[in-house]
Coordinates of N, CA and C in Angstrom, one line a residue:
X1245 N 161.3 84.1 47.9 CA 160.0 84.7 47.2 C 160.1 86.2 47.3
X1246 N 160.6 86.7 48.3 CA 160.8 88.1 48.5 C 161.4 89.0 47.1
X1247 N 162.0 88.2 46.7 CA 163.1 88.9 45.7 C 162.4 88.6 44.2
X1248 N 160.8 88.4 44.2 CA 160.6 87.8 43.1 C 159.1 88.6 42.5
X1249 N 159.2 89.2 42.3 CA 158.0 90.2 41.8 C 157.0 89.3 41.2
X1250 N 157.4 88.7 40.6 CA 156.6 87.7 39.5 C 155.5 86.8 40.8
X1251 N 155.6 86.6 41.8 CA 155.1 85.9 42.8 C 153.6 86.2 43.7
X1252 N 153.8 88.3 43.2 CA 152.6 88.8 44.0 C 151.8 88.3 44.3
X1253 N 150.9 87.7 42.7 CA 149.4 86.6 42.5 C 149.6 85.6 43.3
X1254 N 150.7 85.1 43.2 CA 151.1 83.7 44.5 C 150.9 83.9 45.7
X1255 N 151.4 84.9 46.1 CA 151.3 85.6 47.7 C 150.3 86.5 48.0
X1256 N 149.6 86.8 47.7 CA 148.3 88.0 47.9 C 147.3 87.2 48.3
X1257 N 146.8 86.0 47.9 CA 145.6 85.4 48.5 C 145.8 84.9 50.1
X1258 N 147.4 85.3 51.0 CA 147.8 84.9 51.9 C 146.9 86.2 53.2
X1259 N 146.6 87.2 52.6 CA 146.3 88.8 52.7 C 144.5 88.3 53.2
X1260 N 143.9 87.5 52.5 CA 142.4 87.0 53.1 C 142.4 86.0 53.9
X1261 N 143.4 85.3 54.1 CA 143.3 84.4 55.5 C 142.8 84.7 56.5
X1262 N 142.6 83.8 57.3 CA 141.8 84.1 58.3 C 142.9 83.8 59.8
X1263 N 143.8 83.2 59.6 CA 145.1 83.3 60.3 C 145.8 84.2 60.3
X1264 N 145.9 85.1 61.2 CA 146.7 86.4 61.3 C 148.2 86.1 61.1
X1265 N 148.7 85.1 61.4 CA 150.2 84.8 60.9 C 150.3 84.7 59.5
X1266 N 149.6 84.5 58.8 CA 149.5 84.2 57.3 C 149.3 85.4 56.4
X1267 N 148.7 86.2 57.4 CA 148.3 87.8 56.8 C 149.4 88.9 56.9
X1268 N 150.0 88.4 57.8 CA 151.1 89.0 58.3 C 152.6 88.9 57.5
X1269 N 152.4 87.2 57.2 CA 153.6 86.9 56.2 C 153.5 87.9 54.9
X1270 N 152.1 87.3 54.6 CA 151.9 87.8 53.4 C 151.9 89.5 53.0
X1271 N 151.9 89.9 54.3 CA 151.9 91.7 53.7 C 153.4 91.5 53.9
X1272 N 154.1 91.1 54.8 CA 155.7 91.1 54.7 C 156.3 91.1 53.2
X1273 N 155.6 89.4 52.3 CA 156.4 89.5 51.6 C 156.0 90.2 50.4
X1274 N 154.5 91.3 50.6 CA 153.9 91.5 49.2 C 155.2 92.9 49.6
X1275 N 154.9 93.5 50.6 CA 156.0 94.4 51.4 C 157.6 94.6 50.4
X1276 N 158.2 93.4 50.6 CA 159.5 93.0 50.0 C 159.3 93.4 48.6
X1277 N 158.2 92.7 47.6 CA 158.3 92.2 46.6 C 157.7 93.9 45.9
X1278 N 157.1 94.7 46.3 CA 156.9 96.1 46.0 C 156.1 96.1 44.5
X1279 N 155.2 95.5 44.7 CA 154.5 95.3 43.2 C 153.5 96.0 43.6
X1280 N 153.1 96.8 42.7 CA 152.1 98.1 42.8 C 150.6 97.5 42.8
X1281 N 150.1 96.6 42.4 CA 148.7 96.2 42.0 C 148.5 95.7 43.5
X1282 N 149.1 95.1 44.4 CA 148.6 94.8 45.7 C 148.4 95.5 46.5
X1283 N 148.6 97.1 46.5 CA 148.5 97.8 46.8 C 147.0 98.0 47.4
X1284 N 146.1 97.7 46.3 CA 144.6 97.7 46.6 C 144.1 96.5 48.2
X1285 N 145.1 95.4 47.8 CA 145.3 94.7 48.9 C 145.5 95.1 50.4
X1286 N 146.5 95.5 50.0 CA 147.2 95.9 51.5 C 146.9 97.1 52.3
X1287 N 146.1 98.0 51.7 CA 145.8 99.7 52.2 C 144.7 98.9 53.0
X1288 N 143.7 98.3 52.5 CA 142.2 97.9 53.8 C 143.0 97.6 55.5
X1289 N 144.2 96.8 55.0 CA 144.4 96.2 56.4 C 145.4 96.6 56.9
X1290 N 145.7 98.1 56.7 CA 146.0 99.1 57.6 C 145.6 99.1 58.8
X1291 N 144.1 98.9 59.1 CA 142.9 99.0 60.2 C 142.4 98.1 60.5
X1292 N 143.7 96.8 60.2 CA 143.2 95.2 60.9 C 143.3 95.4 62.6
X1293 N 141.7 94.3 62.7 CA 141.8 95.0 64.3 C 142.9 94.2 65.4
X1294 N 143.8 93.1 64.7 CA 145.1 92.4 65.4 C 145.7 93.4 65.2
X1295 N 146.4 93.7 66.3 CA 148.1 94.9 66.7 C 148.8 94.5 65.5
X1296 N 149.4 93.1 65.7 CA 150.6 92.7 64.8 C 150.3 92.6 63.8
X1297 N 149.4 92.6 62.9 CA 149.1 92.5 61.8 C 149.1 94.0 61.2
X1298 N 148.3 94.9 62.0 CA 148.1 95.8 61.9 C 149.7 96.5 61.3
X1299 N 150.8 96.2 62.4 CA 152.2 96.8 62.2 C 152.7 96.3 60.8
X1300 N 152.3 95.2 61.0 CA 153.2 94.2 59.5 C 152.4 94.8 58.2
X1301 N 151.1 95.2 58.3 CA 150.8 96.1 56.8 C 151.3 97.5 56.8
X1302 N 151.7 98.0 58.0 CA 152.3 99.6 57.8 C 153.8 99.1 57.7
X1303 N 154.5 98.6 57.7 CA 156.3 98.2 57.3 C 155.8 97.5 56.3
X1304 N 154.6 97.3 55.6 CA 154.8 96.9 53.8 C 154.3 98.2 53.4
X1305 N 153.4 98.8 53.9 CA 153.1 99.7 53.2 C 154.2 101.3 52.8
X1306 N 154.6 100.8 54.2 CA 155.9 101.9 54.2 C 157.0 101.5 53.0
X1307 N 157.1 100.6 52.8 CA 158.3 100.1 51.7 C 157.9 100.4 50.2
X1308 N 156.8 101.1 49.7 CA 156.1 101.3 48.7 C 156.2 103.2 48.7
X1309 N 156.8 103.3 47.5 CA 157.1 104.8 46.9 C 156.1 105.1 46.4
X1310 N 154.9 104.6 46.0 CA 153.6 105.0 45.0 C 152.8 105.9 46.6
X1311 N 152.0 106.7 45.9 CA 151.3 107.7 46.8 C 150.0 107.0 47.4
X1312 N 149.5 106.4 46.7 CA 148.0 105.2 47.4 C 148.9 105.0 48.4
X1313 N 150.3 104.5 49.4 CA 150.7 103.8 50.3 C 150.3 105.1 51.3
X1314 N 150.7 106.3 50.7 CA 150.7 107.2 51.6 C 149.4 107.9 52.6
X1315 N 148.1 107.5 52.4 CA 147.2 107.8 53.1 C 146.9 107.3 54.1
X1316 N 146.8 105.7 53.8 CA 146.7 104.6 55.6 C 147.7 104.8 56.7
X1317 N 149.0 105.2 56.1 CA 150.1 106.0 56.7 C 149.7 107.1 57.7
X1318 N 149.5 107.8 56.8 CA 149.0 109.3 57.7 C 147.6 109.3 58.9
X1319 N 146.8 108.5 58.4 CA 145.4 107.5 58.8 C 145.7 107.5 60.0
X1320 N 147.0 106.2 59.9 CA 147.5 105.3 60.9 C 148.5 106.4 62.1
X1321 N 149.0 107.4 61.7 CA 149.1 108.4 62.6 C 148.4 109.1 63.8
X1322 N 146.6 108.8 63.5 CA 146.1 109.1 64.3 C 145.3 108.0 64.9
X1323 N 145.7 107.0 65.1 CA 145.2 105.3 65.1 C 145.0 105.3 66.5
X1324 N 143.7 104.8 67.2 CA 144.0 105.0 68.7 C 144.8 103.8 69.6
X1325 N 145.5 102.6 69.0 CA 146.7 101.9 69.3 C 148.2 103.3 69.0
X1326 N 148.9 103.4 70.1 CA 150.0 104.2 70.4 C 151.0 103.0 69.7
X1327 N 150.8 102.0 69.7 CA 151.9 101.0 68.9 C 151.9 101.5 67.2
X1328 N 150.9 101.7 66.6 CA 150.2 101.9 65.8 C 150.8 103.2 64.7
X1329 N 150.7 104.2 65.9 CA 150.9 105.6 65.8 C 152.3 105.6 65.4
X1330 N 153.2 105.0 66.5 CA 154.3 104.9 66.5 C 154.6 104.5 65.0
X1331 N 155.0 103.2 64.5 CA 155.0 102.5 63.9 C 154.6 103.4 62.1
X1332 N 153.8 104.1 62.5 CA 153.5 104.6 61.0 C 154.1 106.1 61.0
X1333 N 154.5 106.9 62.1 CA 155.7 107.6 62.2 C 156.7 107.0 61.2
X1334 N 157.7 106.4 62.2 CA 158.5 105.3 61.8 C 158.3 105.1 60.0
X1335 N 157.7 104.6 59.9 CA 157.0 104.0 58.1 C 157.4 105.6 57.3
X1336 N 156.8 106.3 57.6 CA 156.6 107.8 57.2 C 158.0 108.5 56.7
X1337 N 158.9 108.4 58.1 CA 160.3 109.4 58.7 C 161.6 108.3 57.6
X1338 N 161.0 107.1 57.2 CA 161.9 105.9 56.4 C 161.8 106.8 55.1
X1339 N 160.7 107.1 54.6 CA 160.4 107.5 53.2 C 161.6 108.5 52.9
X1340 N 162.1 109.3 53.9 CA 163.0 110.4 54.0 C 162.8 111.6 53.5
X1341 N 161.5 112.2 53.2 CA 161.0 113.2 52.2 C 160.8 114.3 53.6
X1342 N 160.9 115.4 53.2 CA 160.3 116.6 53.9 C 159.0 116.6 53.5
X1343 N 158.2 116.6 52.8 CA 156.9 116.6 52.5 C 156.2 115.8 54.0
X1344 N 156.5 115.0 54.6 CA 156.4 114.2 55.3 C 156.5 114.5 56.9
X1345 N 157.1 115.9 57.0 CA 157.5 116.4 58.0 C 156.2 117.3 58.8
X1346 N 155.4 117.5 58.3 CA 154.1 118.3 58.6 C 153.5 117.2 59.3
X1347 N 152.9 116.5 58.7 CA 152.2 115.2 59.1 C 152.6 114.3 60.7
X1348 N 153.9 114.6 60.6 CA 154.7 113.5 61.6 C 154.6 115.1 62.5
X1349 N 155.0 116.2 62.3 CA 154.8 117.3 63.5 C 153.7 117.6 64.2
X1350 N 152.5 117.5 63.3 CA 150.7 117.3 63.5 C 150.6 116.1 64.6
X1351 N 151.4 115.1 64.5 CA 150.8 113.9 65.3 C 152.0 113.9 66.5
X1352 N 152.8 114.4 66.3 CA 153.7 115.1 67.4 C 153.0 116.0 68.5
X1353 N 152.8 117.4 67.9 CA 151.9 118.1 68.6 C 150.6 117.7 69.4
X1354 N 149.9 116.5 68.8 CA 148.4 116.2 69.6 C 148.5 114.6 70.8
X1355 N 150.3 113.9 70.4 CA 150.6 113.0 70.8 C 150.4 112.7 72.4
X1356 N 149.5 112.1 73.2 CA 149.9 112.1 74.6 C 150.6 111.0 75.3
X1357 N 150.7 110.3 74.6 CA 151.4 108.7 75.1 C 153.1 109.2 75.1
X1358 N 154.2 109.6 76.4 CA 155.2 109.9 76.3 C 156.1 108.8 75.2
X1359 N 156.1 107.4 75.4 CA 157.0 106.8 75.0 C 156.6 107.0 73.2
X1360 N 155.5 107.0 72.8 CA 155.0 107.2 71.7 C 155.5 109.0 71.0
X1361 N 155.3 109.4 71.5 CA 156.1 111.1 71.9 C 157.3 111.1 70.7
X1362 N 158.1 110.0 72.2 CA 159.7 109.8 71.7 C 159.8 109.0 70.1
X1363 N 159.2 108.1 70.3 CA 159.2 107.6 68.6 C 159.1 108.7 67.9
X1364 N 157.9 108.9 67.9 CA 157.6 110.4 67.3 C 158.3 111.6 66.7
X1365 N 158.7 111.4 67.8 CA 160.4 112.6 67.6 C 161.5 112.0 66.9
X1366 N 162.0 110.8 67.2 CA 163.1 110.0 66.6 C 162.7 110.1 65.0
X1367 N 161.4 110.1 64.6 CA 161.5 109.8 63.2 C 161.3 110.8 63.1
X1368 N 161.0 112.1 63.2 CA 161.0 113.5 63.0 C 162.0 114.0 62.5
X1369 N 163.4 113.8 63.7 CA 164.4 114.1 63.4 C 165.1 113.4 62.4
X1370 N 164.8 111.8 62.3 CA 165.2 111.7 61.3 C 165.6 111.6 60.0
X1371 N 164.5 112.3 59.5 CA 163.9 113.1 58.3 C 165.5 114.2 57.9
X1372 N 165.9 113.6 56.6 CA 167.2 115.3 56.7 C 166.6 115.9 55.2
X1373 N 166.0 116.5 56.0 CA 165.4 117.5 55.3 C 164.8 118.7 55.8
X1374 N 165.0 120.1 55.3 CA 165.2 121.3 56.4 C 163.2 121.6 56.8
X1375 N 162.7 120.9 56.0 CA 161.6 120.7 57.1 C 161.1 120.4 57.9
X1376 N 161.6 119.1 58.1 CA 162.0 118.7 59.5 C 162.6 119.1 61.1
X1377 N 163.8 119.3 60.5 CA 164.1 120.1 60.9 C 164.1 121.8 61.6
X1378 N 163.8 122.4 60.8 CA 163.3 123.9 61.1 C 162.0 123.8 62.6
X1379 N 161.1 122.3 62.0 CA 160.3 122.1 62.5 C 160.4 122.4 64.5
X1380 N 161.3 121.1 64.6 CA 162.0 120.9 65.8 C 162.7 121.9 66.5
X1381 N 163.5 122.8 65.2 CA 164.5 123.8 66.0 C 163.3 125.2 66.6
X1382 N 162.3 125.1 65.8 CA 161.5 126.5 66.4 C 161.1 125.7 67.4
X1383 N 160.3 124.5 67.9 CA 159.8 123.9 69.5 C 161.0 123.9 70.1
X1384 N 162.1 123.5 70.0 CA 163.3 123.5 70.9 C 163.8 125.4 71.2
X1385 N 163.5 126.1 70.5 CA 163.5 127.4 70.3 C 162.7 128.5 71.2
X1386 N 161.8 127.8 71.6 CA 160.8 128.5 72.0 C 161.1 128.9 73.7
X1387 N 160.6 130.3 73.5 CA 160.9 130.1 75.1 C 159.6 130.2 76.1
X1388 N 160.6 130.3 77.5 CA 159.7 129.4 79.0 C 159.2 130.9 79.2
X1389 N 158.0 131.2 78.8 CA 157.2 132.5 79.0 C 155.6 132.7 80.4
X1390 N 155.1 133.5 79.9 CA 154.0 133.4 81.0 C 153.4 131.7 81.2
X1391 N 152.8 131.7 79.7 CA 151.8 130.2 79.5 C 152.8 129.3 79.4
X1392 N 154.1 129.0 79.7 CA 154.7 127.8 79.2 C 154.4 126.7 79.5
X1393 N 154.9 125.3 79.4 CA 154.7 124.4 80.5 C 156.0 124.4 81.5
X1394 N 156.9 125.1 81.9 CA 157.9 124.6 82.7 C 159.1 123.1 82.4
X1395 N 158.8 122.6 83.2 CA 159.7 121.6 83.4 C 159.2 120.6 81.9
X1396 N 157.9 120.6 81.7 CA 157.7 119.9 80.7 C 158.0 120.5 79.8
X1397 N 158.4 121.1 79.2 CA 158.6 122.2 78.1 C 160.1 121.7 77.9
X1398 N 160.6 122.0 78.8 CA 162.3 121.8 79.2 C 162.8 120.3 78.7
X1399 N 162.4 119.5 79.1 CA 162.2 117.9 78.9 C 161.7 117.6 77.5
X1400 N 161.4 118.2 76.7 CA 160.9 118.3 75.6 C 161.3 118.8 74.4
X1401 N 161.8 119.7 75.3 CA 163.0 120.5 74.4 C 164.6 119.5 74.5
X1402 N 165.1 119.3 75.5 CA 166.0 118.2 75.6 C 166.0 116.9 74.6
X1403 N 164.5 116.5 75.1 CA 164.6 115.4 73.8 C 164.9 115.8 72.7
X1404 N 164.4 117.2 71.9 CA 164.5 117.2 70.8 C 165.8 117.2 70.1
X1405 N 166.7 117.7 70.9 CA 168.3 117.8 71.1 C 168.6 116.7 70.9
X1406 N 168.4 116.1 72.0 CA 168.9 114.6 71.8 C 168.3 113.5 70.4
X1407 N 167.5 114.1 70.6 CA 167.1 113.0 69.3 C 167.9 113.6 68.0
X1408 N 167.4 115.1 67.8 CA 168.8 115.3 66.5 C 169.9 115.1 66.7
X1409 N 170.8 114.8 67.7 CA 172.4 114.6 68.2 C 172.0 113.0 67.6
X1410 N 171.3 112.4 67.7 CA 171.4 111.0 67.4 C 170.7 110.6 66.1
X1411 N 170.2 111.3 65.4 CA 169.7 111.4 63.7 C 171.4 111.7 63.0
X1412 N 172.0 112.4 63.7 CA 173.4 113.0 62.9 C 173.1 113.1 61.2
X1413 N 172.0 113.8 60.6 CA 172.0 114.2 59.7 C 172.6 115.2 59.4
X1414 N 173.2 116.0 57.9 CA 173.6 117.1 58.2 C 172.6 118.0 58.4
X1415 N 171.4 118.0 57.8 CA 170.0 119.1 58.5 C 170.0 118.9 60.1
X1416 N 170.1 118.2 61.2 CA 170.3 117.8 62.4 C 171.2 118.7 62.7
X1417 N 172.5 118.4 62.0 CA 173.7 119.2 62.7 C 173.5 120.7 62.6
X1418 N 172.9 121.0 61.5 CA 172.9 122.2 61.5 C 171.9 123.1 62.1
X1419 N 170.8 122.3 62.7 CA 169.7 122.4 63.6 C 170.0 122.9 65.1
X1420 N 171.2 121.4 65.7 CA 172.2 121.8 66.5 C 172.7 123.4 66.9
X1421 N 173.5 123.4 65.8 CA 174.1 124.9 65.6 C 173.9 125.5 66.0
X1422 N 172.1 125.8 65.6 CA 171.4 126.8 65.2 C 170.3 127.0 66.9
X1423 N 170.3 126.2 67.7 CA 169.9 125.5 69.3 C 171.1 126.4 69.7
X1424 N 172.5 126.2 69.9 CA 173.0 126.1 70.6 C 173.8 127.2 70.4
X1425 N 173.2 128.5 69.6 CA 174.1 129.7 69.2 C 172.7 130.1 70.3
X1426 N 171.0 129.6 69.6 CA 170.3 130.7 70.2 C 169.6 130.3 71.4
X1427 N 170.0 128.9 71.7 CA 168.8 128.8 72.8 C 168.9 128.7 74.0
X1428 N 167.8 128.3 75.0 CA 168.2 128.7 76.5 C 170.0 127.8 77.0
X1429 N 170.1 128.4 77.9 CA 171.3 128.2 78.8 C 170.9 126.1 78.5
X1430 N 170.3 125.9 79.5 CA 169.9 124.3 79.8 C 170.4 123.5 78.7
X1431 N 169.8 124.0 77.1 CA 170.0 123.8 75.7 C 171.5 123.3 75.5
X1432 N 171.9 124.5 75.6 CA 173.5 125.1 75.4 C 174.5 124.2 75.6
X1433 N 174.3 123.3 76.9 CA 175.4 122.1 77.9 C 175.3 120.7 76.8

């Protein structure tokens, strides 16, 4: 059914169930099937109050190039589930656009959930596009001054290394470079 566009009308009344497994399939396969009219469907239940349901409309809604996908997205960035947050990063950093890179740095910046942090960053960096990028290299850039945080700063800056060493984009690599000509010693190894 996935591969079958013609199906949407068939699969969209799956989206009002009252069984969250049913809701769930059904955004999966409105997801797959990328028919723009369900779209109206699937954006409400961005802010289904089931977790997993909730994730299964942001990985359909993420699979949709039309711009209505893109606001529950951004929404879901500031969602107070850190699965949530995560997850529509993720959705976001897939699209591969720089435009996308502000949004994901905004929910970076205000992020307190460490493991959420890290997702955060993962799809940051893996964005190849020099917006993204540039993004990361000025926080990994920055130096340990009066007001810094120290050791958290340091750890943060690490990650962001590591996470572009593991994006291996060429915007990453050259991010790299650009770390590792100017930034602290710690950086440098």
């Amino acid at each position: 059914i996935g591969g079958m566009p013609e199906a949407a009308p068939l699969v969209a009344p799956l989206l009002r169930s009252p069984r969250t497994a049913e809701v769930r399939l059904g955004a999966d396969l409105l997801g797959r099937l990328g028919s723009i009219e369900v779209l109206k469907d699937l954006v409400p239940l961005a802010d289904h109050p089931d977790e997993r349901t909730r994730l299964a409309v942001i990985d359909a809604l993420g699979r949709f190039r039309d711009k209505a996908a893109l606001e529950p997205l951004r929404r879901a960035l500031s969602h107070p589930s850190s699965a949530t947050r995560a997850r529509a990063g993720q959705a976001l950093a897939a699209r591969g656009s720089g435009a996308y890179a502000m949004p994901l740095l905004a929910a970076l910046e205000v992020e307190k959930d460490p493991a959420t942090w890290e997702e955060l960053l993962s799809a940051l960096a893996a964005i190849n596009a020099p917006e993204s990028v540039a993004a990361l290299t000025r926080v990994a850039l920055e130096k340990h001054g009066l007001f810094s945080f120290g050791k958290a700063q340091a750890r943060r800056q690490l990650a962001i290394v590591k996470s572009l060493a593991a994006a291996n984009t060429p915007a990453a690599r050259r991010a790299l470079e650009r770390i590792a000509a100017e930034g602290p010693e710690e950086l440098r190894q």
